mmCIF file of C-alpha atoms in Angstrom:
data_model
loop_
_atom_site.group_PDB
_atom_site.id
_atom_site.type_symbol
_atom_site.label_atom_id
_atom_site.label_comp_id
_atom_site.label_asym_id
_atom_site.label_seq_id
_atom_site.Cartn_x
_atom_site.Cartn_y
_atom_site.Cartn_z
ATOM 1 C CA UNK H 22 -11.924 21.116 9.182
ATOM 2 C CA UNK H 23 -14.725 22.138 11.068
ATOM 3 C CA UNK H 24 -14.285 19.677 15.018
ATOM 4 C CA UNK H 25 -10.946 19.187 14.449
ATOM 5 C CA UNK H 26 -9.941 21.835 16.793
ATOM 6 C CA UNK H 27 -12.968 23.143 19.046
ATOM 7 C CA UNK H 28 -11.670 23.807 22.098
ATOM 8 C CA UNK H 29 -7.859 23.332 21.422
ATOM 9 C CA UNK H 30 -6.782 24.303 24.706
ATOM 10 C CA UNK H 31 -9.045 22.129 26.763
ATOM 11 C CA UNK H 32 -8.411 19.155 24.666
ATOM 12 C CA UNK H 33 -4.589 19.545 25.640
ATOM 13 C CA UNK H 34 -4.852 20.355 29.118
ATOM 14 C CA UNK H 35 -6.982 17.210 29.503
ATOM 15 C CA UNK H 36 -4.693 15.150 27.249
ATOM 16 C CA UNK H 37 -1.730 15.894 29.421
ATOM 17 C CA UNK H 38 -3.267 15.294 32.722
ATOM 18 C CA UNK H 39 -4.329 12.093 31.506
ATOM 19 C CA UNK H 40 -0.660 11.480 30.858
ATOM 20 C CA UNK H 41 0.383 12.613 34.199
ATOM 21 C CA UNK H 42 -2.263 10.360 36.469
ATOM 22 C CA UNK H 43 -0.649 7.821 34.216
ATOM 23 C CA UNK H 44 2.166 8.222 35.215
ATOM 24 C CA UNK H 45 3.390 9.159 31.603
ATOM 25 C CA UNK H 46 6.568 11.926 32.091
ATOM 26 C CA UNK H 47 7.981 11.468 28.412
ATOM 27 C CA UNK H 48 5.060 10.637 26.281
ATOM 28 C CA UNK H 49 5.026 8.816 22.839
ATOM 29 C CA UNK H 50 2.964 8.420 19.503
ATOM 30 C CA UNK H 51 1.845 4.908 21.241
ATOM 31 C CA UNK H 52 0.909 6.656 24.552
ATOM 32 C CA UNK H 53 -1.448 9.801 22.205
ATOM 33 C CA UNK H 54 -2.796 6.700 20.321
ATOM 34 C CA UNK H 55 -3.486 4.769 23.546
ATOM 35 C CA UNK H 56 -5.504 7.880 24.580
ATOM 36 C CA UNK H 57 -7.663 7.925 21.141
ATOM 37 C CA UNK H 58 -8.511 4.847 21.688
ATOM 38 C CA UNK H 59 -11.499 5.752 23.216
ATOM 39 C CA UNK H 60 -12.967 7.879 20.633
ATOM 40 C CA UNK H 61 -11.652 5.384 18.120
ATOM 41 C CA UNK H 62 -14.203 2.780 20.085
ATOM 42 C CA UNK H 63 -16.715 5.088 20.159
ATOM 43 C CA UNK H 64 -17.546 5.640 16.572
ATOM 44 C CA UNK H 65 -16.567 1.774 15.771
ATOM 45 C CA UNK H 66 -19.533 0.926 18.033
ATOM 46 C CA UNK H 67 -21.836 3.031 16.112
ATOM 47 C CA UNK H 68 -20.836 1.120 12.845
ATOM 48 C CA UNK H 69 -21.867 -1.790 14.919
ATOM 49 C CA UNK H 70 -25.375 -0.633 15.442
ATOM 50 C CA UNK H 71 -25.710 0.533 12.306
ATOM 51 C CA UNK H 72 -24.544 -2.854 10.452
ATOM 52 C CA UNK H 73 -27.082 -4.572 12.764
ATOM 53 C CA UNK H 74 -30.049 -2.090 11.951
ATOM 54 C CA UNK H 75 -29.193 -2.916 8.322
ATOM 55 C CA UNK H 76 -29.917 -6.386 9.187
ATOM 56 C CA UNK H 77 -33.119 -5.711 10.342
ATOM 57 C CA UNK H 78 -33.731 -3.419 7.309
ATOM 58 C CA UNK H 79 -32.482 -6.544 5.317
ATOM 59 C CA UNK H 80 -35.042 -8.520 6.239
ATOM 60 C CA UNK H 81 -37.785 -6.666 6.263
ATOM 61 C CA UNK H 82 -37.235 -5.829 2.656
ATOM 62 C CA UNK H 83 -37.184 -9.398 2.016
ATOM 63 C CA UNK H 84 -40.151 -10.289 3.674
ATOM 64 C CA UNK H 85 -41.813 -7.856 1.227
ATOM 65 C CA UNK H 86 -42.345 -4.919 3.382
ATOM 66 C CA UNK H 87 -41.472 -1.628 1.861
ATOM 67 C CA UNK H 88 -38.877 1.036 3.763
ATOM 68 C CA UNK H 89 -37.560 4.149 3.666
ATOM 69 C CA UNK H 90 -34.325 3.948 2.593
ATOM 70 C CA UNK H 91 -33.641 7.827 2.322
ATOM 71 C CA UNK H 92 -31.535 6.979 6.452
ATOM 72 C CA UNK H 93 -27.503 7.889 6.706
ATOM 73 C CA UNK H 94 -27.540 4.284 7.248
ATOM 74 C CA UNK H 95 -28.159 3.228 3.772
ATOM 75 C CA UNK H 96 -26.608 6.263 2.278
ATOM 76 C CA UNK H 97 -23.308 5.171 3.999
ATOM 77 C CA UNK H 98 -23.450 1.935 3.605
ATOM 78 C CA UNK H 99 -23.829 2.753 -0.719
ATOM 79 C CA UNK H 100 -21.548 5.674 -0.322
ATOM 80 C CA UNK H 101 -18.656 3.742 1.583
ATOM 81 C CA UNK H 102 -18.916 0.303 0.514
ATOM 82 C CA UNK H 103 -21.060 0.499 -3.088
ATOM 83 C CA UNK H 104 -24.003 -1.861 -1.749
ATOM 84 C CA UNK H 105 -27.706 -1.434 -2.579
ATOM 85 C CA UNK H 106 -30.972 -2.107 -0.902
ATOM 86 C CA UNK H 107 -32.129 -5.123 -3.690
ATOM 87 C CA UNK H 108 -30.754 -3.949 -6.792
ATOM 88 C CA UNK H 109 -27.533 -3.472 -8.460
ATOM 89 C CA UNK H 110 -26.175 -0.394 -10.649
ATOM 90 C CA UNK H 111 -23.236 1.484 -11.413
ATOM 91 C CA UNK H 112 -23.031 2.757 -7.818
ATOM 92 C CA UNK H 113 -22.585 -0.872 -6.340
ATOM 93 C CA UNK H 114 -24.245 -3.889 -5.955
ATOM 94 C CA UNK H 115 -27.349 -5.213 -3.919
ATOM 95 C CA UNK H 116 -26.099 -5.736 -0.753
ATOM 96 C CA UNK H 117 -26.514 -9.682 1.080
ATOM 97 C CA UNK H 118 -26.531 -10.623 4.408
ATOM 98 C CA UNK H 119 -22.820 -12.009 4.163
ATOM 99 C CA UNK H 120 -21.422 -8.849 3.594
ATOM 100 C CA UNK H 121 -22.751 -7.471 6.543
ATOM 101 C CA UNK H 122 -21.754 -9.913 8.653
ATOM 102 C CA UNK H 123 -18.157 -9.360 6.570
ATOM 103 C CA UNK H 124 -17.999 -5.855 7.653
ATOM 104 C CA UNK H 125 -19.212 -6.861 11.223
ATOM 105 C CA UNK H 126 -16.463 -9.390 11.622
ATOM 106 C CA UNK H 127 -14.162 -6.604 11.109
ATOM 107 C CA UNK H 128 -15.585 -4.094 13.071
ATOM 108 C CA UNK H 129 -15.396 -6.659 15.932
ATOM 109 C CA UNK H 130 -11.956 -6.786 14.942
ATOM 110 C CA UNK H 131 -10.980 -3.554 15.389
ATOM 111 C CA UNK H 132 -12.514 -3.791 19.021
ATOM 112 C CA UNK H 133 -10.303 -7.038 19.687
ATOM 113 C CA UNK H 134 -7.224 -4.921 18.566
ATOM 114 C CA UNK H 135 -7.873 -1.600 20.639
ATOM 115 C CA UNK H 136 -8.536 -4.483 23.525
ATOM 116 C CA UNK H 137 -5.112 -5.863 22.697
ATOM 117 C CA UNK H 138 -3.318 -2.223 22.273
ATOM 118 C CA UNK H 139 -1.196 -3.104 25.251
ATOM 119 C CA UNK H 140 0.256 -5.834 22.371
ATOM 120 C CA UNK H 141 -0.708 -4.530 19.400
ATOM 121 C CA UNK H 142 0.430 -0.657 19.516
ATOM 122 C CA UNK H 143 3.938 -0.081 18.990
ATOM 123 C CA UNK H 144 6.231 3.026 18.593
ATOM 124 C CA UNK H 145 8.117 2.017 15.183
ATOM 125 C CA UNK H 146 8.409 3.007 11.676
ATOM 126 C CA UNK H 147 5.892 3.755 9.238
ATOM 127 C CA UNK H 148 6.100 3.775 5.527
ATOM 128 C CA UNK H 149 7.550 6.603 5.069
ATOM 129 C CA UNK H 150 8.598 9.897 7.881
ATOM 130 C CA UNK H 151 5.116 11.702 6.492
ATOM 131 C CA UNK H 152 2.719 8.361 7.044
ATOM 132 C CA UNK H 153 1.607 8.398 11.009
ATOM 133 C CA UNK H 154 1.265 5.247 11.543
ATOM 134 C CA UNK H 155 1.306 1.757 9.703
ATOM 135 C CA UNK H 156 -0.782 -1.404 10.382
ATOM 136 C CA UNK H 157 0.720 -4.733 9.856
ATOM 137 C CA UNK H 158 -1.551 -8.281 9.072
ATOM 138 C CA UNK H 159 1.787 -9.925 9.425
ATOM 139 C CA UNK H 160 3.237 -8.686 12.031
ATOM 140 C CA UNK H 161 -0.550 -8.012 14.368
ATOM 141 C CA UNK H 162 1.130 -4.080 15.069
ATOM 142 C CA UNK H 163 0.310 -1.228 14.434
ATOM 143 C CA UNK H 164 3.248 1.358 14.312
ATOM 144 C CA UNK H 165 3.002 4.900 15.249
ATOM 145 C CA UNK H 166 5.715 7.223 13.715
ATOM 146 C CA UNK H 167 6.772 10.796 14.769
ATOM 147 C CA UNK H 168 4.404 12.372 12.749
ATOM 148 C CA UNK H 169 1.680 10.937 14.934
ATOM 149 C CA UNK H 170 1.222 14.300 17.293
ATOM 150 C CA UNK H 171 -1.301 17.154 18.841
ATOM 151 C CA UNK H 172 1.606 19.382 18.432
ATOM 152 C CA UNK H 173 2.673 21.653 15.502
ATOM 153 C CA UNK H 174 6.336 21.587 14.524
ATOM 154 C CA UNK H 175 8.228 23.862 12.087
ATOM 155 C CA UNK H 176 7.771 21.151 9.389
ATOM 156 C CA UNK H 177 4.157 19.814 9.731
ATOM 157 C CA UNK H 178 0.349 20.675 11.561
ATOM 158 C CA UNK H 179 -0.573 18.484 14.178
ATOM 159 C CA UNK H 180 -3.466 16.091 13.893
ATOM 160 C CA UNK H 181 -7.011 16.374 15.442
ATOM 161 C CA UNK H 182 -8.282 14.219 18.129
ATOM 162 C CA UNK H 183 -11.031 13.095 14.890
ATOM 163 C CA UNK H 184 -8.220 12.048 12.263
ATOM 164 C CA UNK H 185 -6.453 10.079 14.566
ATOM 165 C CA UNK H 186 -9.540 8.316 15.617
ATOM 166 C CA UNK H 187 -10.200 7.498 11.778
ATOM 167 C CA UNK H 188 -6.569 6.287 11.588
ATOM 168 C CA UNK H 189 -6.835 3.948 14.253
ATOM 169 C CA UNK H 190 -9.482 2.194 12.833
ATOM 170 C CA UNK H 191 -7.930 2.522 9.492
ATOM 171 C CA UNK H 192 -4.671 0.760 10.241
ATOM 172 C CA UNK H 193 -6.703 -1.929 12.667
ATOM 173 C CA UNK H 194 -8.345 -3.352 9.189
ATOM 174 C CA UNK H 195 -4.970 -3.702 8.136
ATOM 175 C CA UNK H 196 -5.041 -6.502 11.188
ATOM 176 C CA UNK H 197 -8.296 -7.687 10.559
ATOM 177 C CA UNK H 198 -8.218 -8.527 6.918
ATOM 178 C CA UNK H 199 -5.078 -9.700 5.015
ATOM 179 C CA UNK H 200 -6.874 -8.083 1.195
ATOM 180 C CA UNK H 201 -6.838 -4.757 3.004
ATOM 181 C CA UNK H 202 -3.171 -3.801 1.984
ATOM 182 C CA UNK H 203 -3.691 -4.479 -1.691
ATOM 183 C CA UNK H 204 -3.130 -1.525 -4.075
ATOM 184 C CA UNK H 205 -6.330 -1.694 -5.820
ATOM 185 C CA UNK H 206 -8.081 -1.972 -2.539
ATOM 186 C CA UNK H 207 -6.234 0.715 0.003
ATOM 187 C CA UNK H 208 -7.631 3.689 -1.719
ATOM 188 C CA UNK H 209 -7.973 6.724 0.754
ATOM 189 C CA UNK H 210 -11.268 8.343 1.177
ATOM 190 C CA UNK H 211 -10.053 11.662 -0.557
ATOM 191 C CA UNK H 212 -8.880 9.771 -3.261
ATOM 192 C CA UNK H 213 -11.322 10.193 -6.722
ATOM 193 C CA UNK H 214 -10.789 6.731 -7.002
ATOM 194 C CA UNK H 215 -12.780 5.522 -3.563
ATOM 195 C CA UNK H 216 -16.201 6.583 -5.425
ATOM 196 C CA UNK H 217 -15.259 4.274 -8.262
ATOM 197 C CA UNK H 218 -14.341 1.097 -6.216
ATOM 198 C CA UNK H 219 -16.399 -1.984 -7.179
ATOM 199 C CA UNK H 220 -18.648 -3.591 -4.013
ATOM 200 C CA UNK H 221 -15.759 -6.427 -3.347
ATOM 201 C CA UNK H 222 -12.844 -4.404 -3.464
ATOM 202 C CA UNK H 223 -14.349 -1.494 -0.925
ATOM 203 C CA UNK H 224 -15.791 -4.178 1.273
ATOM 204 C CA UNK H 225 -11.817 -4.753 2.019
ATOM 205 C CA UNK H 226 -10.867 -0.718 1.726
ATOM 206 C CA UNK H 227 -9.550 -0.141 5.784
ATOM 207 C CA UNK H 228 -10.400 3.378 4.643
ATOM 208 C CA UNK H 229 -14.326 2.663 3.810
ATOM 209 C CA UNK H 230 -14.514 1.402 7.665
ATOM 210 C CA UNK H 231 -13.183 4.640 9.017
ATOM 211 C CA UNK H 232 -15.081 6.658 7.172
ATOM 212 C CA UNK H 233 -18.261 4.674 7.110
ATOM 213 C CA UNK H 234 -17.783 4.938 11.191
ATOM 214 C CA UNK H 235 -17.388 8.362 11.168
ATOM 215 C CA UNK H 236 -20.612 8.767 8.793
ATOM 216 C CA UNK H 237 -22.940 7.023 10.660
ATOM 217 C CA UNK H 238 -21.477 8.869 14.125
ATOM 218 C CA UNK H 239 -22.791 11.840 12.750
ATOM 219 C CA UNK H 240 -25.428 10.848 10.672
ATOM 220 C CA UNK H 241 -23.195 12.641 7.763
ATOM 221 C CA UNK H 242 -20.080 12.425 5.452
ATOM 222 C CA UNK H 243 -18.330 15.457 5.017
ATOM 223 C CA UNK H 244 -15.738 16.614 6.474
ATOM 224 C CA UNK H 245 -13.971 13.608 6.472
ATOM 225 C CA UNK H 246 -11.886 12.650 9.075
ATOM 226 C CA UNK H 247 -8.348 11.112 8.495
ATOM 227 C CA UNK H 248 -4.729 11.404 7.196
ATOM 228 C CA UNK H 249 -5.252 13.148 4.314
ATOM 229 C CA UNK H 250 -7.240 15.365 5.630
ATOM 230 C CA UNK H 251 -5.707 16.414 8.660
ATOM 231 C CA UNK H 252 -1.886 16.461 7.344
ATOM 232 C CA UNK H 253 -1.062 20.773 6.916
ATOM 233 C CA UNK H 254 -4.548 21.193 8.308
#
């Protein structure tokens, strides 16, 4: 995947001397995550602005004023979490004010987590030795397993700087909102199944947050960013 990888060597060097000024001799999963963080942030922010533009776009419509809704705002906001500008079809509903301000209570979140990763990121278990990391609602952690690396090993690729952005803000939804973890709800963004979500179940998908972040970064979907996609890449 095309940004995954630019500049390989760089991205290293700089990773590892952040380590060192921190003092970090032996570092873990929770130490690389600690150092996403920031792009993790970044692209969380941008879904901020967005969501709030698509306030004002709201509005407007409602007031009767026409706009153009051709923007990679709308066409995430449909694409990611199936809502409409007005009217409803069988890609989503028409979107309301309270689900924005759903999806912005989340966002905000996220933010609260990352602020909290001092707490909240932990070196631990995940599902299962090939999952990199796992967010817990009931536990308020998010673990960080071995396969959570910028290295290759014999057995697996590493993952880019971009992935393990989207996976941060992936498993922070799982902190966020407790409907997150259910199984007709945590559908992964490479899954067939994510374009056929209804409205309220994607509204709750931790995966339609990363990606939605990552597509309004941009200003476009694909490649996507995130475990399945960077796993053997």
């Amino acid at each position: 995947y095309k940004g995954e990888f630019d500049d390989i060597v760089g991205v290293k060097t700089i990773r590892a001397l952040d380590l060192e000024l921190a003092g970090v001799t032996n570092p873990t999963q929770k130490d690389l995550a600690l150092l996403d963080k920031t792009l993790a942030e970044d692209i969380v922010r941008a879904a901020l602005r967005t969501v709030n533009e698509l306030g004002r776009d709201l509005a407007t419509l409602q007031a009767g004023t026409s706009l153009n809704l051709g923007t990679p705002r709308w066409e995430a906001l449909q694409k990611h979490f199936h809502l409409l500008p007005q009217v409803s079809s069988s890609l989503g509903r028409a979107v309301t004010q309270a689900d924005l301000d759903f999806i912005k209570e989340n966002y905000q979140g996220v933010l609260q987590v990352f602020l909290n990763s001092s707490l909240t990121f932990r070196n631990g278990p995940p599902v299962s030795d090939a999952a990199p990391a796992r967010g817990s609602f009931a536990d308020q952690k998010i673990f960080f397993g071995t396969a959570f690396k910028d290295f290759d090993t014999p057995d697996a690729k590493a993952i880019g700087p971009n992935s393990r952005a989207a996976m941060l803000v992936h498993e922070a939804i799982h902190l966020t909102d407790n409907r997150s973890g259910e199984p007709n709800i945590h559908i992964s963004e490479f899954d067939p199944l994510y374009d056929k979500m209804s409205a309220d179940e994607a509204i709750h998908n931790s995966s339609s947050y990363a990606t939605f972040a990552w597509h309004v970064k941009r200003g476009f979907d694909q490649p996507r960013f995130g475990g399945g996609a960077a796993m053997g890449q």
